[in-house]
Amino acid sequence: MERKNKYQPIDCDYHDTLEEALVLKWRVQFDYLDDDGKQQSYIGLLQDLKTEKGEEFVKLENESWLRLDKLTHVKIHKEPK
């Protein structure tokens, strides 16, 4: 299956911050664009990060994977859940 949009790599510092939130179990709050281009929100913990075929993804608590270039706004709550 071919992707609708070509992946746009995110800044390495931004990726490092998400990785830190994952490891330290910080709660995140972010907005993102779904596959239909509609704005969605997420509040919770990150479960995993992966790179596949040059695209970076984050795994959410509901087990879904979200491509990192779909994030439009991120807030990290630097305290354990």
XYZ file of N, CA and C in Angstrom:
243
model
N 0.838 -1.185 0.000
C 0.000 0.000 0.000
C 0.881 1.245 0.000
N 0.618 2.154 -0.877
C 1.406 3.362 -0.992
C 0.828 4.452 -0.098
N 1.695 5.203 0.551
C 1.276 6.288 1.444
C 0.730 7.455 0.633
N -0.239 8.170 1.222
C -0.822 9.333 0.557
C 0.175 10.476 0.453
N 0.965 10.684 1.521
C 1.904 11.794 1.565
C 3.307 11.284 1.850
N 4.292 11.891 1.196
C 5.676 11.527 1.436
C 6.066 11.956 2.851
N 6.811 11.106 3.542
C 7.229 11.386 4.912
C 8.178 12.574 4.950
N 7.938 13.472 5.906
C 8.800 14.625 6.145
C 9.518 14.390 7.471
N 10.820 14.105 7.451
C 11.536 13.812 8.696
C 11.375 14.936 9.722
N 11.290 14.527 10.998
C 11.176 15.520 12.057
C 12.565 15.846 12.589
N 12.683 16.948 13.295
C 13.934 17.388 13.893
C 14.435 16.341 14.895
N 15.727 16.067 14.898
C 16.309 15.059 15.799
C 16.072 15.403 17.269
N 16.152 16.690 17.631
C 15.909 17.098 19.018
C 14.478 16.784 19.428
N 13.564 16.978 18.512
C 12.148 16.693 18.749
C 11.960 15.192 18.989
N 12.612 14.385 18.173
C 12.551 12.927 18.323
C 13.142 12.519 19.669
N 14.264 13.123 20.054
C 14.899 12.816 21.337
C 13.969 13.127 22.506
N 13.215 14.217 22.410
C 12.267 14.587 23.461
C 11.162 13.546 23.581
N 10.659 13.061 22.454
C 9.638 12.015 22.485
C 10.204 10.727 23.082
N 11.443 10.408 22.740
C 12.083 9.215 23.286
C 12.258 9.341 24.803
N 12.629 10.532 25.257
C 12.771 10.780 26.691
C 11.422 10.612 27.402
N 10.359 11.133 26.806
C 9.015 10.990 27.378
C 8.615 9.517 27.457
N 8.985 8.748 26.467
C 8.691 7.310 26.460
C 9.423 6.601 27.601
N 10.720 6.821 27.703
C 11.547 6.131 28.697
C 11.168 6.532 30.124
N 10.920 7.825 30.341
C 10.620 8.319 31.687
C 9.134 8.271 32.026
N 8.342 7.754 31.086
C 6.892 7.607 31.269
C 6.205 8.938 31.596
N 6.604 9.965 30.860
C 5.945 11.255 30.977
C 4.688 11.233 30.122
N 3.646 11.841 30.630
C 2.394 11.948 29.871
C 2.584 12.984 28.763
N 2.043 12.695 27.605
C 2.114 13.627 26.479
C 0.703 14.039 26.074
N 0.634 15.199 25.511
C -0.623 15.717 24.972
C -0.274 16.267 23.600
N -0.945 15.759 22.565
C -0.648 16.298 21.244
C -1.845 16.252 20.318
N -1.741 17.085 19.310
C -2.706 17.116 18.223
C -2.007 16.548 16.998
N -2.794 15.908 16.145
C -2.233 15.311 14.935
C -3.301 15.258 13.847
N -2.847 15.056 12.630
C -3.751 14.908 11.497
C -3.959 13.427 11.231
N -5.226 13.001 11.175
C -5.510 11.594 10.886
C -5.387 11.339 9.384
N -5.681 10.124 8.955
C -5.528 9.758 7.541
C -6.432 10.554 6.609
N -7.506 11.128 7.154
C -8.416 11.956 6.358
C -8.076 13.437 6.445
N -6.966 13.772 7.144
C -6.552 15.158 7.282
C -7.303 15.923 8.360
N -8.054 15.207 9.197
C -8.809 15.848 10.277
C -7.953 15.922 11.535
N -8.082 17.051 12.246
C -7.341 17.263 13.486
C -7.888 16.350 14.588
N -7.000 15.632 15.258
C -7.352 14.750 16.369
C -6.458 15.093 17.555
N -6.837 14.637 18.742
C -6.045 14.882 19.950
C -5.743 13.572 20.659
N -4.645 13.577 21.398
C -4.249 12.412 22.194
C -3.649 12.907 23.497
N -4.024 12.273 24.596
C -3.405 12.506 25.899
C -3.115 11.132 26.487
N -1.876 10.886 26.848
C -1.533 9.598 27.430
C -0.042 9.350 27.383
N 0.315 8.094 27.552
C 1.711 7.685 27.513
C 2.064 7.164 26.126
N 3.331 7.296 25.787
C 3.833 6.695 24.559
C 4.261 5.273 24.886
N 4.031 4.345 23.965
C 4.346 2.940 24.205
C 5.625 2.478 23.511
N 5.950 3.102 22.371
C 7.125 2.669 21.616
C 7.388 3.676 20.510
N 8.594 3.644 19.989
C 8.975 4.414 18.802
C 9.635 3.442 17.839
N 9.418 3.655 16.539
C 10.081 2.798 15.553
C 10.296 3.580 14.266
N 11.252 3.084 13.489
C 11.493 3.595 12.144
C 11.291 2.426 11.195
N 10.493 2.665 10.168
C 10.188 1.620 9.193
C 10.185 2.242 7.802
N 11.027 1.724 6.938
C 11.134 2.224 5.563
C 11.372 3.730 5.531
N 12.214 4.217 6.457
C 12.577 5.627 6.495
C 11.551 6.539 7.140
N 10.466 5.983 7.650
C 9.425 6.772 8.314
C 9.439 6.459 9.805
N 9.214 7.492 10.635
C 9.235 7.326 12.086
C 7.812 7.312 12.628
N 7.584 6.430 13.604
C 6.255 6.242 14.177
C 6.328 6.194 15.695
N 5.210 6.547 16.330
C 5.046 6.397 17.769
C 3.826 5.507 18.006
N 3.955 4.617 18.988
C 2.850 3.728 19.345
C 2.096 4.335 20.527
N 0.775 4.422 20.393
C -0.078 5.005 21.423
C -0.622 3.918 22.345
N -1.249 4.326 23.430
C -1.778 3.362 24.401
C -2.845 2.446 23.810
N -3.531 2.894 22.765
C -4.558 2.051 22.139
C -3.962 1.093 21.104
N -2.624 0.978 21.103
C -1.877 0.070 20.226
C -1.759 0.557 18.781
N -2.301 1.722 18.461
C -2.170 2.242 17.093
C -0.821 2.943 16.939
N -0.340 2.989 15.704
C 0.918 3.653 15.366
C 0.598 4.937 14.623
N 1.293 6.007 14.975
C 1.084 7.319 14.367
C 2.402 7.802 13.773
N 2.361 8.205 12.521
C 3.564 8.719 11.859
C 3.921 10.076 12.463
N 5.184 10.263 12.834
C 5.584 11.449 13.582
C 5.392 12.757 12.829
N 5.445 12.736 11.518
C 5.257 13.998 10.796
C 3.791 14.422 10.741
N 2.897 13.629 11.332
C 1.480 14.000 11.416
C 1.182 14.812 12.677
N 2.157 14.883 13.610
C 1.973 15.666 14.825
C 1.972 17.150 14.483
N 1.017 17.887 15.048
C 0.938 19.324 14.777
C 1.222 20.164 16.012
N 1.050 19.588 17.198
C 1.317 20.295 18.454
C 1.594 19.250 19.525
N 2.657 19.458 20.302
C 3.013 18.496 21.349
C 3.311 19.233 22.644
N 2.787 18.695 23.739
C 3.116 19.195 25.074
C 3.503 17.983 25.909
N 4.665 18.065 26.553
C 5.164 16.985 27.395
C 4.968 17.394 28.854
N 4.362 16.534 29.635
C 4.181 16.768 31.067
C 5.305 16.021 31.778
N 6.351 16.742 32.178
C 7.572 16.127 32.707
C 7.410 15.657 34.147
N 6.541 14.713 34.300
C 6.336 14.056 35.590
C 5.761 12.680 35.293
N 6.131 11.681 36.059
C 5.571 10.348 35.805
C 4.060 10.353 35.964
N 3.396 9.487 35.221
C 1.936 9.379 35.277
C 1.486 9.020 36.676
